[in-house]
Amino acid sequence: MARTKFLALSFIVLLGIGLSNVARVSRYVSAGGGGGGGGGGGGSGNGSGSGSGYGSGSGYGQAGGSSGGAYASGGGNGEGGGGGQNGGSGYGSGSSSGYGQADGYGSNGGAYAQGRGQGGGGGGGQNGGSGSGSGSGSGYGQAGGYGPYGGGYAQGGGQGGGGGGGQNGGSGSGSGSGSGYGQAGGYGPYGGGYAQAGGQGGGGGGGGG
């Protein structure tokens, strides 16, 4: 009888230790995603040549912690370039997007999310050629913390740039766009949320003879 009670008590103690370890591990969960792409092309000829390049990248990260904190980040990068000479044409395009989402639940839940994107493209033409470049980037971040001391932090940023140039009767055009989005929420008696978003875009084109 005493041995049976001892075995039952030992099993209960070991079960309690295992559950505490699981809870400790689940207090912090992290996830990250990143992607990058690049492309380039060029062509030249004694009459006509063309080149084009395209690159795209995307990143996604998502994390959730049921008893603590969560961290997620996503980033993407895209770049492309092309050039043409002697009546040729060049075109470059790059686009990217980044997305991050995190949620933390618990008595001291906290969440952090970050998303960023960058894109760039360039093209050039010479001797009656043409060049164009376009780039776009977007970033998105979302975070939520739930609990008496819940806090959330989110950051999103995007950058885009494009440029094109032409020489000796050529033409060039450039366009760039960027967008950033951030959202954060803290829920509870002492909840706090912080969100930051920024976007940047630039484009330039020139022609000379």
PDB file of C-alpha atoms in Angstrom:
ATOM      1  CA  MET A   1       0.000   0.000   0.000  1.00  0.00           C
ATOM      2  CA  ALA A   2       2.761   2.415   0.937  1.00  0.00           C
ATOM      3  CA  ARG A   3       4.648   1.555  -2.247  1.00  0.00           C
ATOM      4  CA  THR A   4       1.571   2.289  -4.356  1.00  0.00           C
ATOM      5  CA  LYS A   5       1.164   5.709  -2.718  1.00  0.00           C
ATOM      6  CA  PHE A   6       4.861   6.444  -3.302  1.00  0.00           C
ATOM      7  CA  LEU A   7       4.635   5.581  -7.006  1.00  0.00           C
ATOM      8  CA  ALA A   8       1.516   7.736  -7.435  1.00  0.00           C
ATOM      9  CA  LEU A   9       3.181  10.690  -5.703  1.00  0.00           C
ATOM     10  CA  SER A  10       6.301  10.325  -7.862  1.00  0.00           C
ATOM     11  CA  PHE A  11       4.204  10.325 -11.031  1.00  0.00           C
ATOM     12  CA  ILE A  12       2.401  13.517  -9.966  1.00  0.00           C
ATOM     13  CA  VAL A  13       5.723  15.289  -9.253  1.00  0.00           C
ATOM     14  CA  LEU A  14       7.220  14.297 -12.615  1.00  0.00           C
ATOM     15  CA  LEU A  15       4.071  15.404 -14.435  1.00  0.00           C
ATOM     16  CA  GLY A  16       4.219  18.799 -12.752  1.00  0.00           C
ATOM     17  CA  ILE A  17       7.877  19.265 -13.767  1.00  0.00           C
ATOM     18  CA  GLY A  18       7.079  18.408 -17.380  1.00  0.00           C
ATOM     19  CA  LEU A  19       4.182  20.863 -17.547  1.00  0.00           C
ATOM     20  CA  SER A  20       6.305  23.666 -16.103  1.00  0.00           C
ATOM     21  CA  ASN A  21       8.992  23.065 -18.748  1.00  0.00           C
ATOM     22  CA  VAL A  22       6.403  23.195 -21.521  1.00  0.00           C
ATOM     23  CA  ALA A  23       5.032  26.472 -20.185  1.00  0.00           C
ATOM     24  CA  ARG A  24       8.534  27.944 -19.968  1.00  0.00           C
ATOM     25  CA  VAL A  25       9.322  27.024 -23.556  1.00  0.00           C
ATOM     26  CA  SER A  26       6.041  28.421 -24.867  1.00  0.00           C
ATOM     27  CA  ARG A  27       6.639  31.808 -23.267  1.00  0.00           C
ATOM     28  CA  TYR A  28       8.670  32.955 -26.250  1.00  0.00           C
ATOM     29  CA  VAL A  29       7.952  32.000 -29.804  1.00  0.00           C
ATOM     30  CA  SER A  30       9.763  33.504 -32.762  1.00  0.00           C
ATOM     31  CA  ALA A  31       9.368  33.270 -36.509  1.00  0.00           C
ATOM     32  CA  GLY A  32      11.195  34.911 -39.368  1.00  0.00           C
ATOM     33  CA  GLY A  33      10.957  34.898 -43.125  1.00  0.00           C
ATOM     34  CA  GLY A  34      13.062  36.496 -45.818  1.00  0.00           C
ATOM     35  CA  GLY A  35      13.258  36.416 -49.579  1.00  0.00           C
ATOM     36  CA  GLY A  36      15.411  37.995 -52.230  1.00  0.00           C
ATOM     37  CA  GLY A  37      15.463  38.037 -56.004  1.00  0.00           C
ATOM     38  CA  GLY A  38      17.613  39.650 -58.644  1.00  0.00           C
ATOM     39  CA  GLY A  39      17.652  39.697 -62.411  1.00  0.00           C
ATOM     40  CA  GLY A  40      19.685  41.404 -65.070  1.00  0.00           C
ATOM     41  CA  GLY A  41      19.897  41.402 -68.824  1.00  0.00           C
ATOM     42  CA  GLY A  42      21.878  43.258 -71.442  1.00  0.00           C
ATOM     43  CA  GLY A  43      21.996  43.356 -75.202  1.00  0.00           C
ATOM     44  CA  SER A  44      24.127  45.225 -77.705  1.00  0.00           C
ATOM     45  CA  GLY A  45      24.334  45.243 -81.468  1.00  0.00           C
ATOM     46  CA  ASN A  46      25.494  47.343 -84.355  1.00  0.00           C
ATOM     47  CA  GLY A  47      21.908  48.227 -85.142  1.00  0.00           C
ATOM     48  CA  SER A  48      19.682  47.046 -82.387  1.00  0.00           C
ATOM     49  CA  GLY A  49      20.043  45.485 -78.992  1.00  0.00           C
ATOM     50  CA  SER A  50      17.728  45.010 -76.075  1.00  0.00           C
ATOM     51  CA  GLY A  51      18.054  43.940 -72.494  1.00  0.00           C
ATOM     52  CA  SER A  52      15.657  43.502 -69.641  1.00  0.00           C
ATOM     53  CA  GLY A  53      15.922  42.453 -66.027  1.00  0.00           C
ATOM     54  CA  TYR A  54      13.356  41.720 -63.380  1.00  0.00           C
ATOM     55  CA  GLY A  55      13.725  40.737 -59.740  1.00  0.00           C
ATOM     56  CA  SER A  56      11.217  40.204 -56.975  1.00  0.00           C
ATOM     57  CA  GLY A  57      11.433  39.142 -53.346  1.00  0.00           C
ATOM     58  CA  SER A  58       9.006  38.623 -50.527  1.00  0.00           C
ATOM     59  CA  GLY A  59       9.292  37.663 -46.871  1.00  0.00           C
ATOM     60  CA  TYR A  60       6.687  36.606 -44.340  1.00  0.00           C
ATOM     61  CA  GLY A  61       6.982  35.910 -40.633  1.00  0.00           C
ATOM     62  CA  GLN A  62       4.309  34.994 -38.112  1.00  0.00           C
ATOM     63  CA  ALA A  63       4.551  34.029 -34.467  1.00  0.00           C
ATOM     64  CA  GLY A  64       2.181  33.507 -31.570  1.00  0.00           C
ATOM     65  CA  GLY A  65       2.858  32.898 -27.876  1.00  0.00           C
ATOM     66  CA  SER A  66       0.046  31.704 -25.657  1.00  0.00           C
ATOM     67  CA  SER A  67       1.910  32.321 -22.387  1.00  0.00           C
ATOM     68  CA  GLY A  68       4.411  35.081 -22.991  1.00  0.00           C
ATOM     69  CA  GLY A  69       5.883  36.861 -25.959  1.00  0.00           C
ATOM     70  CA  ALA A  70       5.975  36.522 -29.707  1.00  0.00           C
ATOM     71  CA  TYR A  71       8.357  37.933 -32.312  1.00  0.00           C
ATOM     72  CA  ALA A  72       7.904  37.922 -36.067  1.00  0.00           C
ATOM     73  CA  SER A  73       9.873  39.535 -38.877  1.00  0.00           C
ATOM     74  CA  GLY A  74       9.629  39.477 -42.650  1.00  0.00           C
ATOM     75  CA  GLY A  75      11.769  41.100 -45.304  1.00  0.00           C
ATOM     76  CA  GLY A  76      12.019  41.097 -49.061  1.00  0.00           C
ATOM     77  CA  ASN A  77      14.416  42.554 -51.591  1.00  0.00           C
ATOM     78  CA  GLY A  78      14.085  42.796 -55.354  1.00  0.00           C
ATOM     79  CA  GLU A  79      16.386  44.290 -57.956  1.00  0.00           C
ATOM     80  CA  GLY A  80      16.526  44.320 -61.746  1.00  0.00           C
ATOM     81  CA  GLY A  81      18.570  46.024 -64.423  1.00  0.00           C
ATOM     82  CA  GLY A  82      18.812  46.137 -68.211  1.00  0.00           C
ATOM     83  CA  GLY A  83      20.795  48.043 -70.811  1.00  0.00           C
ATOM     84  CA  GLY A  84      20.735  48.601 -74.580  1.00  0.00           C
ATOM     85  CA  GLN A  85      23.112  50.268 -77.011  1.00  0.00           C
ATOM     86  CA  ASN A  86      23.006  51.520 -80.630  1.00  0.00           C
ATOM     87  CA  GLY A  87      19.277  51.834 -81.083  1.00  0.00           C
ATOM     88  CA  GLY A  88      18.528  49.275 -78.415  1.00  0.00           C
ATOM     89  CA  SER A  89      16.402  49.438 -75.312  1.00  0.00           C
ATOM     90  CA  GLY A  90      16.861  48.581 -71.677  1.00  0.00           C
ATOM     91  CA  TYR A  91      14.361  48.012 -68.927  1.00  0.00           C
ATOM     92  CA  GLY A  92      14.773  47.194 -65.254  1.00  0.00           C
ATOM     93  CA  SER A  93      12.117  46.442 -62.681  1.00  0.00           C
ATOM     94  CA  GLY A  94      12.313  45.409 -59.036  1.00  0.00           C
ATOM     95  CA  SER A  95       9.616  44.811 -56.463  1.00  0.00           C
ATOM     96  CA  SER A  96       9.515  43.448 -52.935  1.00  0.00           C
ATOM     97  CA  SER A  97       7.260  43.111 -49.948  1.00  0.00           C
ATOM     98  CA  GLY A  98       7.773  42.283 -46.284  1.00  0.00           C
ATOM     99  CA  TYR A  99       5.155  41.199 -43.763  1.00  0.00           C
ATOM    100  CA  GLY A 100       5.435  40.476 -40.056  1.00  0.00           C
ATOM    101  CA  GLN A 101       2.745  39.549 -37.565  1.00  0.00           C
ATOM    102  CA  ALA A 102       3.021  38.640 -33.890  1.00  0.00           C
ATOM    103  CA  ASP A 103       0.570  38.053 -31.052  1.00  0.00           C
ATOM    104  CA  GLY A 104       1.290  37.461 -27.382  1.00  0.00           C
ATOM    105  CA  TYR A 105      -1.305  36.256 -24.905  1.00  0.00           C
ATOM    106  CA  GLY A 106      -0.964  35.902 -21.145  1.00  0.00           C
ATOM    107  CA  SER A 107      -0.602  37.803 -17.904  1.00  0.00           C
ATOM    108  CA  ASN A 108       2.458  39.585 -19.262  1.00  0.00           C
ATOM    109  CA  GLY A 109       1.883  39.142 -22.975  1.00  0.00           C
ATOM    110  CA  GLY A 110       4.075  41.041 -25.384  1.00  0.00           C
ATOM    111  CA  ALA A 111       4.383  41.023 -29.154  1.00  0.00           C
ATOM    112  CA  TYR A 112       6.837  42.490 -31.657  1.00  0.00           C
ATOM    113  CA  ALA A 113       6.399  42.510 -35.431  1.00  0.00           C
ATOM    114  CA  GLN A 114       8.541  43.985 -38.188  1.00  0.00           C
ATOM    115  CA  GLY A 115       8.036  44.112 -41.949  1.00  0.00           C
ATOM    116  CA  ARG A 116      10.257  45.703 -44.558  1.00  0.00           C
ATOM    117  CA  GLY A 117      10.487  45.812 -48.323  1.00  0.00           C
ATOM    118  CA  GLN A 118      12.951  47.248 -50.799  1.00  0.00           C
ATOM    119  CA  GLY A 119      12.879  47.398 -54.587  1.00  0.00           C
ATOM    120  CA  GLY A 120      15.112  48.972 -57.202  1.00  0.00           C
ATOM    121  CA  GLY A 121      15.327  48.987 -60.980  1.00  0.00           C
ATOM    122  CA  GLY A 122      17.505  50.664 -63.570  1.00  0.00           C
ATOM    123  CA  GLY A 123      17.822  50.798 -67.351  1.00  0.00           C
ATOM    124  CA  GLY A 124      20.026  52.688 -69.757  1.00  0.00           C
ATOM    125  CA  GLY A 125      20.135  53.370 -73.490  1.00  0.00           C
ATOM    126  CA  GLN A 126      22.834  54.852 -75.685  1.00  0.00           C
ATOM    127  CA  ASN A 127      23.050  56.117 -79.288  1.00  0.00           C
ATOM    128  CA  GLY A 128      19.347  56.472 -79.953  1.00  0.00           C
ATOM    129  CA  GLY A 129      18.381  53.856 -77.401  1.00  0.00           C
ATOM    130  CA  SER A 130      15.957  54.054 -74.519  1.00  0.00           C
ATOM    131  CA  GLY A 131      16.084  53.071 -70.886  1.00  0.00           C
ATOM    132  CA  SER A 132      13.508  52.814 -68.154  1.00  0.00           C
ATOM    133  CA  GLY A 133      13.583  51.742 -64.535  1.00  0.00           C
ATOM    134  CA  SER A 134      10.919  51.123 -61.939  1.00  0.00           C
ATOM    135  CA  GLY A 135      11.100  49.994 -58.336  1.00  0.00           C
ATOM    136  CA  SER A 136       8.548  49.425 -55.615  1.00  0.00           C
ATOM    137  CA  GLY A 137       8.743  48.335 -51.993  1.00  0.00           C
ATOM    138  CA  SER A 138       6.220  47.781 -49.247  1.00  0.00           C
ATOM    139  CA  GLY A 139       6.466  46.830 -45.579  1.00  0.00           C
ATOM    140  CA  TYR A 140       3.767  45.728 -43.156  1.00  0.00           C
ATOM    141  CA  GLY A 141       3.989  45.049 -39.431  1.00  0.00           C
ATOM    142  CA  GLN A 142       1.282  44.075 -36.977  1.00  0.00           C
ATOM    143  CA  ALA A 143       1.555  43.199 -33.299  1.00  0.00           C
ATOM    144  CA  GLY A 144      -0.850  42.626 -30.441  1.00  0.00           C
ATOM    145  CA  GLY A 145      -0.309  41.982 -26.737  1.00  0.00           C
ATOM    146  CA  TYR A 146      -3.148  40.712 -24.588  1.00  0.00           C
ATOM    147  CA  GLY A 147      -3.180  40.605 -20.791  1.00  0.00           C
ATOM    148  CA  PRO A 148      -2.991  42.816 -17.694  1.00  0.00           C
ATOM    149  CA  TYR A 149       0.408  44.070 -18.845  1.00  0.00           C
ATOM    150  CA  GLY A 150       0.009  43.473 -22.554  1.00  0.00           C
ATOM    151  CA  GLY A 151       2.126  45.453 -24.986  1.00  0.00           C
ATOM    152  CA  GLY A 152       2.513  45.480 -28.746  1.00  0.00           C
ATOM    153  CA  TYR A 153       5.170  46.930 -31.046  1.00  0.00           C
ATOM    154  CA  ALA A 154       4.908  47.031 -34.833  1.00  0.00           C
ATOM    155  CA  GLN A 155       7.175  48.516 -37.471  1.00  0.00           C
ATOM    156  CA  GLY A 156       6.733  48.684 -41.227  1.00  0.00           C
ATOM    157  CA  GLY A 157       8.885  50.326 -43.853  1.00  0.00           C
ATOM    158  CA  GLY A 158       9.113  50.375 -47.623  1.00  0.00           C
ATOM    159  CA  GLN A 159      11.608  51.797 -50.071  1.00  0.00           C
ATOM    160  CA  GLY A 160      11.500  51.985 -53.853  1.00  0.00           C
ATOM    161  CA  GLY A 161      13.804  53.538 -56.413  1.00  0.00           C
ATOM    162  CA  GLY A 162      14.052  53.583 -60.179  1.00  0.00           C
ATOM    163  CA  GLY A 163      16.326  55.271 -62.669  1.00  0.00           C
ATOM    164  CA  GLY A 164      16.831  55.395 -66.419  1.00  0.00           C
ATOM    165  CA  GLY A 165      19.275  57.239 -68.604  1.00  0.00           C
ATOM    166  CA  GLY A 166      19.797  57.880 -72.313  1.00  0.00           C
ATOM    167  CA  GLN A 167      22.735  59.306 -74.229  1.00  0.00           C
ATOM    168  CA  ASN A 168      23.268  60.596 -77.779  1.00  0.00           C
ATOM    169  CA  GLY A 169      19.646  61.032 -78.707  1.00  0.00           C
ATOM    170  CA  GLY A 170      18.414  58.430 -76.254  1.00  0.00           C
ATOM    171  CA  SER A 171      15.669  58.637 -73.678  1.00  0.00           C
ATOM    172  CA  GLY A 172      15.346  57.648 -70.057  1.00  0.00           C
ATOM    173  CA  SER A 173      12.580  57.349 -67.518  1.00  0.00           C
ATOM    174  CA  GLY A 174      12.425  56.308 -63.886  1.00  0.00           C
ATOM    175  CA  SER A 175       9.730  55.663 -61.321  1.00  0.00           C
ATOM    176  CA  GLY A 176       9.846  54.580 -57.698  1.00  0.00           C
ATOM    177  CA  SER A 177       7.289  53.951 -54.992  1.00  0.00           C
ATOM    178  CA  GLY A 178       7.441  52.938 -51.336  1.00  0.00           C
ATOM    179  CA  SER A 179       4.870  52.265 -48.658  1.00  0.00           C
ATOM    180  CA  GLY A 180       5.016  51.368 -44.985  1.00  0.00           C
ATOM    181  CA  TYR A 181       2.326  50.225 -42.579  1.00  0.00           C
ATOM    182  CA  GLY A 182       2.514  49.553 -38.856  1.00  0.00           C
ATOM    183  CA  GLN A 183      -0.177  48.554 -36.397  1.00  0.00           C
ATOM    184  CA  ALA A 184       0.154  47.728 -32.709  1.00  0.00           C
ATOM    185  CA  GLY A 185      -2.304  47.106 -29.922  1.00  0.00           C
ATOM    186  CA  GLY A 186      -1.909  46.525 -26.201  1.00  0.00           C
ATOM    187  CA  TYR A 187      -4.928  45.219 -24.364  1.00  0.00           C
ATOM    188  CA  GLY A 188      -5.333  45.228 -20.580  1.00  0.00           C
ATOM    189  CA  PRO A 189      -5.320  47.567 -17.565  1.00  0.00           C
ATOM    190  CA  TYR A 190      -1.713  48.510 -18.337  1.00  0.00           C
ATOM    191  CA  GLY A 191      -1.716  47.791 -22.047  1.00  0.00           C
ATOM    192  CA  GLY A 192       0.388  49.866 -24.411  1.00  0.00           C
ATOM    193  CA  GLY A 193       0.862  49.855 -28.156  1.00  0.00           C
ATOM    194  CA  TYR A 194       3.479  51.400 -30.424  1.00  0.00           C
ATOM    195  CA  ALA A 195       3.375  51.547 -34.211  1.00  0.00           C
ATOM    196  CA  GLN A 196       5.804  53.022 -36.723  1.00  0.00           C
ATOM    197  CA  ALA A 197       5.481  53.228 -40.501  1.00  0.00           C
ATOM    198  CA  GLY A 198       7.604  54.856 -43.174  1.00  0.00           C
ATOM    199  CA  GLY A 199       7.666  54.909 -46.944  1.00  0.00           C
ATOM    200  CA  GLN A 200      10.142  56.294 -49.432  1.00  0.00           C
ATOM    201  CA  GLY A 201      10.017  56.501 -53.204  1.00  0.00           C
ATOM    202  CA  GLY A 202      12.295  58.053 -55.773  1.00  0.00           C
ATOM    203  CA  GLY A 203      12.545  58.098 -59.538  1.00  0.00           C
ATOM    204  CA  GLY A 204      14.774  59.814 -62.031  1.00  0.00           C
ATOM    205  CA  GLY A 205      15.242  59.888 -65.769  1.00  0.00           C
ATOM    206  CA  GLY A 206      17.599  61.750 -68.030  1.00  0.00           C
ATOM    207  CA  GLY A 207      18.360  62.100 -71.687  1.00  0.00           C
ATOM    208  CA  GLY A 208      21.300  63.728 -73.386  1.00  0.00           C
ATOM    209  CA  GLY A 209      22.453  64.222 -76.909  1.00  0.00           C
TER     210      GLY A 209
END
